[in-house]
Coordinates of C-alpha atoms in Angstrom, one line a residue:
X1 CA 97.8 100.2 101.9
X2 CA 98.4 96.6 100.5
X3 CA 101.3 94.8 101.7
X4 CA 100.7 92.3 98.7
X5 CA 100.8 92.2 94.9
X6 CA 97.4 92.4 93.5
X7 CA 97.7 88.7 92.1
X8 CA 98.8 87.5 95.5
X9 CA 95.9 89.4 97.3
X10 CA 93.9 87.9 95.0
X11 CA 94.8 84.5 95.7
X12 CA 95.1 85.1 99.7
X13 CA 91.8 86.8 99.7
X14 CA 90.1 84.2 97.6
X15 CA 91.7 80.7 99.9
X16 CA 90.7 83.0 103.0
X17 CA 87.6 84.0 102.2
X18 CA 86.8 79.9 101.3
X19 CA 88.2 79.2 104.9
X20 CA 86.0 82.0 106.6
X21 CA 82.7 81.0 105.4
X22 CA 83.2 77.9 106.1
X23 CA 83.9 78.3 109.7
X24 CA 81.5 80.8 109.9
X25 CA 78.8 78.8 108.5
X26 CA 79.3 75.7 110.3
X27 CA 80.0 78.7 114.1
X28 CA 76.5 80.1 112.5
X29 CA 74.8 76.1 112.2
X30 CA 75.3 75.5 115.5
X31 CA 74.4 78.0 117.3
X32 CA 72.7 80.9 115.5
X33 CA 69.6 78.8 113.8
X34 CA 68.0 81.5 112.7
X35 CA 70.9 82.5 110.4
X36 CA 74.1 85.0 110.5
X37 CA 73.6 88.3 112.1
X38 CA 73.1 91.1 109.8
X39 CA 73.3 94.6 109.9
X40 CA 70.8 97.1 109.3
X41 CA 70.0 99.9 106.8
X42 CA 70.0 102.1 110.0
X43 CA 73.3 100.6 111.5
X44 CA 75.2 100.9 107.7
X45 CA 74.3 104.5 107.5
X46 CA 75.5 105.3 111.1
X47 CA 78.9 103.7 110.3
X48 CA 79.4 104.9 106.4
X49 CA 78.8 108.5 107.6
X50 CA 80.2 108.4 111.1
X51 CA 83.3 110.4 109.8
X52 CA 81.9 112.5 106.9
X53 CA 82.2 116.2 106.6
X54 CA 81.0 118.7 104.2
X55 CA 82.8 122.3 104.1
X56 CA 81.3 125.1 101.4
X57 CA 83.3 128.3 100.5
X58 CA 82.2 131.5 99.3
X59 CA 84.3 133.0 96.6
X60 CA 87.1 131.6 94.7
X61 CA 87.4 128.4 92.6
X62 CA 85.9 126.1 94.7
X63 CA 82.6 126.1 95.9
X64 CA 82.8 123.1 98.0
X65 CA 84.1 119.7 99.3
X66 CA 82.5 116.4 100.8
X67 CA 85.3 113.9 102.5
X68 CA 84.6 110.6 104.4
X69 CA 87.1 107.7 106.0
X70 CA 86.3 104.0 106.4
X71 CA 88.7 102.2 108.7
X72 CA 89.8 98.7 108.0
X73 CA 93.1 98.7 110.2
X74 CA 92.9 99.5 113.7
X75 CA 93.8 102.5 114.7
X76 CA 93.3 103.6 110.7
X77 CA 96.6 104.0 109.1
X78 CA 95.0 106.8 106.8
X79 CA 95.3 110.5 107.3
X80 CA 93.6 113.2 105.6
X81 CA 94.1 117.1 105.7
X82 CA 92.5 120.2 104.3
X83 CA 93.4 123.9 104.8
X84 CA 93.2 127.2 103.3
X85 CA 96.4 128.9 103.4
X86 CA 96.2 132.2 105.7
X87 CA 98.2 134.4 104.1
X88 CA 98.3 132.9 100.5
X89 CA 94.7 132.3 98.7
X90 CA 95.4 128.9 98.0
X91 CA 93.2 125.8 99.4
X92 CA 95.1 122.8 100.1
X93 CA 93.6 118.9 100.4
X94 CA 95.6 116.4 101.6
X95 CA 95.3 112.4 101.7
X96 CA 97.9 110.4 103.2
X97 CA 98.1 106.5 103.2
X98 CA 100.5 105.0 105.7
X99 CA 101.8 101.6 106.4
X100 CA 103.9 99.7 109.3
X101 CA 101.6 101.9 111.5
X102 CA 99.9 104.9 111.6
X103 CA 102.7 107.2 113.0
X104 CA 104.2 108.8 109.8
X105 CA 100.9 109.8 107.6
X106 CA 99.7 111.3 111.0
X107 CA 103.0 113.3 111.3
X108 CA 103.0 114.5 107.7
X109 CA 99.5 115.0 107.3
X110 CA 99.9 118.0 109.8
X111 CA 103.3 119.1 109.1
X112 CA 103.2 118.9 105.0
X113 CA 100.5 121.3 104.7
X114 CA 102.7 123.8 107.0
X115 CA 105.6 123.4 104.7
X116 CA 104.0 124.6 101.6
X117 CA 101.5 127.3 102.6
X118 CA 105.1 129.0 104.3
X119 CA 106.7 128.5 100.9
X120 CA 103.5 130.1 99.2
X121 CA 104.8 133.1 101.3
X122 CA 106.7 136.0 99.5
X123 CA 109.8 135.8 100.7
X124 CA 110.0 139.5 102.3
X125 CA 106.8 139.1 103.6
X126 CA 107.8 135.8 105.3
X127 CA 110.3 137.5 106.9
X128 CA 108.1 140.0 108.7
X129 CA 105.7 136.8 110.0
X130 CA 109.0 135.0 111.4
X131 CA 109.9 138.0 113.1
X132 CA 106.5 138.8 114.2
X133 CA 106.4 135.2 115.9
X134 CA 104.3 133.2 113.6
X135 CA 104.7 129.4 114.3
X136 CA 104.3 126.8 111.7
X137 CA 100.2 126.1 112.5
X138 CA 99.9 129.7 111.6
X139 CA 100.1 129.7 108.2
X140 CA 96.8 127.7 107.6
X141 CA 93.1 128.2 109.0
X142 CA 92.3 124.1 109.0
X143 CA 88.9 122.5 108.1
X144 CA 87.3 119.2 109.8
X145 CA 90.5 119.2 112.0
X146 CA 88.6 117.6 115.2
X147 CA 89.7 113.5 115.5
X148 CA 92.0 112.5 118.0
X149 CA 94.2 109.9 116.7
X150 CA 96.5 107.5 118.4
X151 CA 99.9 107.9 117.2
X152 CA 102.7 108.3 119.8
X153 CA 103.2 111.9 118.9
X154 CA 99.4 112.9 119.4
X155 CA 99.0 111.2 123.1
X156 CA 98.0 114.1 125.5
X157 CA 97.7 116.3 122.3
X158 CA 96.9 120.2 123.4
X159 CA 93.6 121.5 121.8
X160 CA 94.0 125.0 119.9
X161 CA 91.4 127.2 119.4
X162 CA 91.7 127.4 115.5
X163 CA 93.9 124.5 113.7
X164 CA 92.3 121.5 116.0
X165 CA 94.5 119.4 118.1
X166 CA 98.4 119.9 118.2
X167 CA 101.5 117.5 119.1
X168 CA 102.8 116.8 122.5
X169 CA 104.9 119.4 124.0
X170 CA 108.2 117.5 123.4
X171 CA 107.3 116.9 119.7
X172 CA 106.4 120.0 119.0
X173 CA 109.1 122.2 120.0
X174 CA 111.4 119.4 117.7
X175 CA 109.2 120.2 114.9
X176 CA 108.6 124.2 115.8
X177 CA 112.4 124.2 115.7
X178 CA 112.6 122.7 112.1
X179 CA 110.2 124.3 110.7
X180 CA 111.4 127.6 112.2
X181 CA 114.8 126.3 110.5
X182 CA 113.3 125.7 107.1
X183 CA 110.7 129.0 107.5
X184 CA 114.1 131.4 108.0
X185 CA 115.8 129.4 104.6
X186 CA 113.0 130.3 102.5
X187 CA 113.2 134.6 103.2
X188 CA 116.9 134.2 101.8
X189 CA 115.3 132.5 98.6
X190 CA 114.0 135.6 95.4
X191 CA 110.7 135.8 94.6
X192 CA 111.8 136.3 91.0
X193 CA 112.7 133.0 91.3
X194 CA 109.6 131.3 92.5
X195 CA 108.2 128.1 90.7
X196 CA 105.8 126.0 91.7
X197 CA 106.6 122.6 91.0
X198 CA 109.9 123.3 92.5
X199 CA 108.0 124.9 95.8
X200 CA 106.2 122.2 95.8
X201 CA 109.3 119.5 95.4
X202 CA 110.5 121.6 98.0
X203 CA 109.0 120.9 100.8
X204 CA 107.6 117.2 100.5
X205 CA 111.8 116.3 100.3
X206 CA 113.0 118.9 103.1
X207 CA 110.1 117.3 105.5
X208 CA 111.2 113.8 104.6
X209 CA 114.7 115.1 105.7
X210 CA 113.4 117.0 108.9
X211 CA 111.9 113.2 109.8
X212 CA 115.1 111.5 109.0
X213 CA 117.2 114.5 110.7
X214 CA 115.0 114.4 113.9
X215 CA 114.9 110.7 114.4
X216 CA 118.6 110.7 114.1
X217 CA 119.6 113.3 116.5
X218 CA 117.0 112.4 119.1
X219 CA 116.1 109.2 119.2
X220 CA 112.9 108.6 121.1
X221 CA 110.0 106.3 120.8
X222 CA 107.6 109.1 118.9
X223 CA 110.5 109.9 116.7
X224 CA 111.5 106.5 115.5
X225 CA 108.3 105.1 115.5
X226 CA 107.5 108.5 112.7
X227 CA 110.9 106.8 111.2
X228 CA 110.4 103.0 110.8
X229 CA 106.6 104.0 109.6
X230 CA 105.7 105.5 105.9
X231 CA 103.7 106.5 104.1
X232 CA 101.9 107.8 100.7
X233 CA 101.3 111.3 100.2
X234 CA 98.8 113.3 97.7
X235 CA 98.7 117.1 98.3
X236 CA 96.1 119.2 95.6
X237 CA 96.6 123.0 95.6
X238 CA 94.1 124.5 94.3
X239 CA 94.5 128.8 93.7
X240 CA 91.9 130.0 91.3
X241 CA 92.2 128.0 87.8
X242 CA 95.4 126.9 88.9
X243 CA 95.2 123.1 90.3
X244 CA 98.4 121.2 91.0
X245 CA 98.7 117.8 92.5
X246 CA 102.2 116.6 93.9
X247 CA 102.0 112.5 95.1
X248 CA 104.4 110.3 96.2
X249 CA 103.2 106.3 96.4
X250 CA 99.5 105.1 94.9
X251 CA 96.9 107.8 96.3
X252 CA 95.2 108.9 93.4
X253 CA 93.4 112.1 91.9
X254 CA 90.7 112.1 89.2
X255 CA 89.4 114.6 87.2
X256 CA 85.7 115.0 86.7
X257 CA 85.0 117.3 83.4
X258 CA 81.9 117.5 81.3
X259 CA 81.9 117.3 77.6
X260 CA 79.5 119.4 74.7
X261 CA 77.2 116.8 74.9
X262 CA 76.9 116.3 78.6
X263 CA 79.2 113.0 78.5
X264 CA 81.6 112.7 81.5
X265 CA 85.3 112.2 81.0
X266 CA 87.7 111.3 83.7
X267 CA 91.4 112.8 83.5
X268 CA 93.7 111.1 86.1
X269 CA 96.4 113.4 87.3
X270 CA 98.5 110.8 88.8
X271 CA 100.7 107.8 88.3
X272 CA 100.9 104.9 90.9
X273 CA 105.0 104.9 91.9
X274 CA 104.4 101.3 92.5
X275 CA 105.9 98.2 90.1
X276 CA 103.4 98.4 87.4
X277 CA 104.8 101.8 86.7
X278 CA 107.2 101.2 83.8
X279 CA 108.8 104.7 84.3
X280 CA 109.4 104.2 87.3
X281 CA 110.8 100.8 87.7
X282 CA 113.3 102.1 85.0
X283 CA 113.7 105.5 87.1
X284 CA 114.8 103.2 90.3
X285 CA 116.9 100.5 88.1
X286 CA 118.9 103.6 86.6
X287 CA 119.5 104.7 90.2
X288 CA 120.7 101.3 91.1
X289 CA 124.3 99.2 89.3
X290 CA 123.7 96.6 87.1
X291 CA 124.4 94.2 89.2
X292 CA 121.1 94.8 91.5
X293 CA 118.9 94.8 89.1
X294 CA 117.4 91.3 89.8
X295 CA 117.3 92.3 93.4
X296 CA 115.8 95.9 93.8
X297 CA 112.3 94.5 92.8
X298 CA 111.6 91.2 94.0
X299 CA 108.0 89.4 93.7
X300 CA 106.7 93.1 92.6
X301 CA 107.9 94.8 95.5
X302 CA 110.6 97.1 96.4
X303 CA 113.6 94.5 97.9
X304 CA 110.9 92.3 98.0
X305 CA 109.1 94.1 101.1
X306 CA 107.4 97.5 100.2
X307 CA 104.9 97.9 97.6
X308 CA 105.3 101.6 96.7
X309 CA 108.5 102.9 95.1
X310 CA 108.2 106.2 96.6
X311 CA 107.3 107.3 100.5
X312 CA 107.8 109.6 103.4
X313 CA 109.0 108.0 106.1
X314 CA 110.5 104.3 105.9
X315 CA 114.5 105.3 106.4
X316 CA 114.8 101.5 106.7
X317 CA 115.2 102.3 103.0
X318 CA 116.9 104.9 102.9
X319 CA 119.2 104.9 105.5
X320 CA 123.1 103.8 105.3
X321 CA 123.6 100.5 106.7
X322 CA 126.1 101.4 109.0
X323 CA 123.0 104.2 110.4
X324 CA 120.5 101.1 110.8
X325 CA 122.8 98.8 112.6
X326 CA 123.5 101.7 115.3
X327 CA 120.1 103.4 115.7
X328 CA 117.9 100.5 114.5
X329 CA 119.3 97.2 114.8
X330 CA 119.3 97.5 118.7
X331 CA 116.2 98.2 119.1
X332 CA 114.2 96.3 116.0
X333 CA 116.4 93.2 115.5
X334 CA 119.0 92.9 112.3
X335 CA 115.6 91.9 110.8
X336 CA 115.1 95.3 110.4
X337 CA 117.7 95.8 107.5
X338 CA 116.1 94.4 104.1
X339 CA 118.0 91.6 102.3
X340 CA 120.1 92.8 99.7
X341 CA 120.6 96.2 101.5
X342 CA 123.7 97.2 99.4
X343 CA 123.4 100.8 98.1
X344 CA 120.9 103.0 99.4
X345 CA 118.7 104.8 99.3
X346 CA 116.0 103.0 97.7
X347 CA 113.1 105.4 98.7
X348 CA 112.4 108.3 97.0
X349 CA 110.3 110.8 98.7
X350 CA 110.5 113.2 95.6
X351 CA 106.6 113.8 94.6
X352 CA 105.3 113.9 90.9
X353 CA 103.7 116.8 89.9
X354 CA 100.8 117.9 87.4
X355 CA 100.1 120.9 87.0
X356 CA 96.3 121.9 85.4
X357 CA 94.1 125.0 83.9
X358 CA 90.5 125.0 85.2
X359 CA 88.1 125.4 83.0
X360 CA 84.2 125.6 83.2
X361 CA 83.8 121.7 82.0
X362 CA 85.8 121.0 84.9
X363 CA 82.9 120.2 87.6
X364 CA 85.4 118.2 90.6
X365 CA 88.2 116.3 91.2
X366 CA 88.4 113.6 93.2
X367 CA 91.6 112.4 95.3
X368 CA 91.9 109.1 97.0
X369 CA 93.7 106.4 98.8
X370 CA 94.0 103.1 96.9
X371 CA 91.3 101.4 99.2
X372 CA 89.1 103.3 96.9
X373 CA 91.1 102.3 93.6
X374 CA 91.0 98.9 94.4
X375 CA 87.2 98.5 93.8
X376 CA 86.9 101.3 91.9
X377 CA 88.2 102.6 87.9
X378 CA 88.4 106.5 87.1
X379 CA 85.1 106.6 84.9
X380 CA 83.2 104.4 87.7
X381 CA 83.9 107.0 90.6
X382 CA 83.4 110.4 87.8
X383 CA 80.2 108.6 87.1
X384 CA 78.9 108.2 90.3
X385 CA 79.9 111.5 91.6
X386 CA 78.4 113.5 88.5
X387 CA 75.1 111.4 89.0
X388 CA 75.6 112.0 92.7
X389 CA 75.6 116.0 91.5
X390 CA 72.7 115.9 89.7
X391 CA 70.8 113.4 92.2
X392 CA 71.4 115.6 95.6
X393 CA 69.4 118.2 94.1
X394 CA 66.6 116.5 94.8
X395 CA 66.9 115.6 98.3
X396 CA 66.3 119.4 99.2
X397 CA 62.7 120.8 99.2
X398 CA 61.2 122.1 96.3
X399 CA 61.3 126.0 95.8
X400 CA 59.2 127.8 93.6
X401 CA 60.8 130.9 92.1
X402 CA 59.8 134.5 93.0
X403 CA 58.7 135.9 90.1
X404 CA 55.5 135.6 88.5
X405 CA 55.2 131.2 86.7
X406 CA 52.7 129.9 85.0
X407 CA 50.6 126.8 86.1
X408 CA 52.3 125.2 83.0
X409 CA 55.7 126.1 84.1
X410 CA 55.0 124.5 87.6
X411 CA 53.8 121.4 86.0
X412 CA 56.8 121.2 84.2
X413 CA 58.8 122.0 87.0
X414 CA 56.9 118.7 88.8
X415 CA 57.3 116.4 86.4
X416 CA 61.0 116.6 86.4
X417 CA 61.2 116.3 90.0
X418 CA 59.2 113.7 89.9
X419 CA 61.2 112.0 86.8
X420 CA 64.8 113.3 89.2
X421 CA 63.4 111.6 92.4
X422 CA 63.9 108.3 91.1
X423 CA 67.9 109.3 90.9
X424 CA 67.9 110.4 94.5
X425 CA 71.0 109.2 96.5
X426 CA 70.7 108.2 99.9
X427 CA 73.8 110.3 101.0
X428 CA 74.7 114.1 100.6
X429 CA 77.9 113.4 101.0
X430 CA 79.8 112.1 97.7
X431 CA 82.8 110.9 99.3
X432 CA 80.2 108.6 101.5
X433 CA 78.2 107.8 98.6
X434 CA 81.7 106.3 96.8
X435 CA 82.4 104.5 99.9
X436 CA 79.1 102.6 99.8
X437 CA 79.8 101.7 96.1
X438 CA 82.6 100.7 96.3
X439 CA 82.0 98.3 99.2
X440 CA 77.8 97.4 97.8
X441 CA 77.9 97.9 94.3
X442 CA 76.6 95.7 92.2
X443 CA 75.8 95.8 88.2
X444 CA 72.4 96.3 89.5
X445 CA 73.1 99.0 92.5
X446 CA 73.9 98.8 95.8
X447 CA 73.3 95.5 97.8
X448 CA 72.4 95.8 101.1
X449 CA 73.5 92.4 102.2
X450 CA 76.9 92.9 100.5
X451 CA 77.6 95.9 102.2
X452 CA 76.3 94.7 105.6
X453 CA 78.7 91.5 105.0
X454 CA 81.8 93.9 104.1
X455 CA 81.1 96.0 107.2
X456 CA 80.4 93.1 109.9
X457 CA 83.3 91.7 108.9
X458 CA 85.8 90.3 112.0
X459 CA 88.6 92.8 113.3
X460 CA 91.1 89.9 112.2
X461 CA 90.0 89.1 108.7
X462 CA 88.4 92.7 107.6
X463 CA 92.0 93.7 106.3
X464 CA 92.1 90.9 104.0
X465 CA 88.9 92.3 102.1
X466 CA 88.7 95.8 102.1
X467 CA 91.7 98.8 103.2
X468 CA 91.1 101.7 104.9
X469 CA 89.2 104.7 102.9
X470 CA 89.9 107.9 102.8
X471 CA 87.6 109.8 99.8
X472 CA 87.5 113.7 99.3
X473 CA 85.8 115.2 96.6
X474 CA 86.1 118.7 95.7
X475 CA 83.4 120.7 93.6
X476 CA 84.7 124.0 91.4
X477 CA 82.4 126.6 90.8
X478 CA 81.7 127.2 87.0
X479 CA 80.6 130.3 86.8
X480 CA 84.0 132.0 88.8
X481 CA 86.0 129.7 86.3
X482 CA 83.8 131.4 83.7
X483 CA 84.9 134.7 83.8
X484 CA 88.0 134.8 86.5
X485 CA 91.5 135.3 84.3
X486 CA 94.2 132.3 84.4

């Protein structure tokens, strides 16, 4: 995520990038004749797609999903996470942008999706799982859930047969015993009185509270380091025509739906809780006195320090001074409490929430971290993805049907694979085939040297260009929309 305004990115990026190529050139001069190194079409692929993963469904809403990641920080502050719920038959995607580390959007990435496929569970019925033993990884049957990550509470992480790798011993009996907490309030709730925005409400603010609670009562380098981290949260739940998207922070989901006359149109579901957000800044201001209200947002930034307006995580904000000056201060320096740190909290981890109807014209949706936004508009990425759709067709063989076809049906049948050839993508995967736009686009296509340059680019300076990318894209099925009741 970017720890500066987009006009002072701009300006950074812009007296950088002057400074860079004019070291490099003069490094490259001297002692590579011959010119800078490059990479090749072979190398780009091996890197674009090194973390892509397709998973197809049969039955239901959705027929399929692509995702990708691109690191630019190192280890990648990004998370992603997609399940289908076990005893619900709702599919849930996850993208999770963190910042001051990667700790908290690997925490939550796991521990999020727990929380809401339990509260999908009818209350009774929720009982009888408790009581039968079910532990919080239980509730969801996990997709793509094989990279090992680096954050303090994934070292010496225990594989699992079915959900992937799990937390550290220590961490995971503090978090069994909190969600086992949070699993045992939900049977006492009615299932009259079910809703889902407030489900959903639910449990983004009672994990932001288990993270605060557990920090707080014992204090340990995983646990703080999950506390002094954040991050941005988008979580689609997607149950036959029923899609709804909470988000905290400046992940984004898009829309992709097809008009009468084959036009795309892109429908964002989601609002940036950052200080371009009228709303919101008024929202925070309101929550604030009168007197603050120079100070709250300084230089487009929350105290003058973190870019989104709502997070998980980040109880430097949220916390009562008198709590950072005993747990934190010690440890972190009195740095560690923000300048004009006079009523908190200032964080919200209370998500927004859209709730949409599928319909037939509704062909994907794409969700996002803003590494993608920042290259990218709405109607850029639905157009590329619904030529994408059209385009991968053609990289499969060409079948001829079974029934009896004329020689003039086959020659019709070649001349629009030839005429569909030309739109051929180079990747399968959508979410990859975003991620090379967005880094080698051009208003003439993809430039090979561009993305080579944006993907060679120094461990030390590659953050200043590009953020880390994390892309999944996920394809309904028309004809079940069609026909299945809302």
């Amino acid at each position: 995520m970017s720890n500066w305004s987009p006009k002072i990115l701009a300006i950074r990026i812009h007296a950088l990038a002057a400074t860079f190529n004019r070291s490099y050139h003069r490094a490259t001069a001297l002692h590579r004749p011959s010119g800078p190194p490059k990479l090749s079409p072979y190398d780009v692929n091996c890197i674009l797609r090194a973390n892509e993963h397709t998973q197809e469904f049969f039955g239901g809403s959705v027929k399929s999903y692509d995702s990708n990641q691109l690191a630019s920080n190192s280890p990648i502050e990004d998370s992603r996470s997609e399940a289908s719920c076990v005893y619900t038959s709702g599919l849930l995607v996850g993208i999770f942008d963190g910042h001051g580390g990667p700790a908290c959007s690997q925490v939550i990435s796991k521990r999020l999706m727990r929380y809401i496929a339990a509260s999908l569970v009818p209350p009774d019925d929720l009982r009888q799982h408790m009581l039968g033993g079910a532990q919080s990884f239980s509730f969801l049957s996990c997709h793509n859930d094989k990279a090992r990550t680096r954050s303090h509470a994934f070292r010496n992480v225990l594989p699992t047969d079915t959900n992937g790798l799990e937390f550290v011993s220590e961490i995971k009996e503090l978090y069994e015993k909190s969600f086992n907490q949070f699993a045992n309030e939900l049977t006492n709730t009615t299932l009259a009185g079910f809703q889902m925005h407030q489900t959903l409400e639910n449990a983004f603010i009672r994990l932001d509270q288990d993270l605060s609670r557990e920090a707080i009562e014992m204090p340990s380098l995983r646990t703080m380091s999950v506390a002094m981290s954040g991050a941005v949260a988008l979580v689609a739940h997607i149950d036959g025509p029923h899609l709804h998207v909470a988000s905290v922070g400046d992940c984004s989901a898009v829309l992709g739906t097809v008009t009468d006359t084959g036009q795309w149109v892109a429908k964002k579901l989601t609002n940036e809780h950052n200080s371009d957000n009228v709303g919101e800044v008024r929202r925070l201001l309101s929550e604030h006195p009168a007197t603050e209200r120079d100070t709250v947002i300084r230089g487009e930034r929350l105290l003058g320090q973190l870019a989104p307006l709502r997070a998980m995580g980040d109880f430097r904000y949220k916390w009562s001074r008198e709590q950072l000056e005993q747990l934190v201060v010690p440890q972190f320096g009195e740095q560690v409490i923000a300048p004009y740190y006079l009523t908190p909290p200032y964080l919200s981890a209370c998500p927004e929430i859209t709730h949409h109807i599928l319909t037939p014209r509704d062909k994907f949706l794409i969700i996002a971290s803003d590494g993608l936004w920042d290259t990218m508009s709405a109607m850029q990425t639905v157009h590329l993805v619904g030529e994408h759709m059209y385009g991968k067709a053609f990289l499969s063989p060409l079948t001829l049907p079974k029934q009896d076809i004329t020689l003039g049906e086959i020659s019709q049948m070649l001349s629009t694979r030839k005429a569909g050839l030309q739109k051929k993508p180079l990747d399968r995967n959508a979410a990859t085939h975003l991620i090379r736009n967005a880094l080698g686009g051009t208003e003439y296509g993809v430039e090979h040297s561009k993305l080579s340059h944006m993907l060679s680019l120094p461990q030390d300076i590659v953050r200043l260009f590009r953020d880390d990318i994390t892309i999944t894209v996920i394809y309904f099925d028309s004809e079940y929309l069609r026909n299945c009741p809302t």
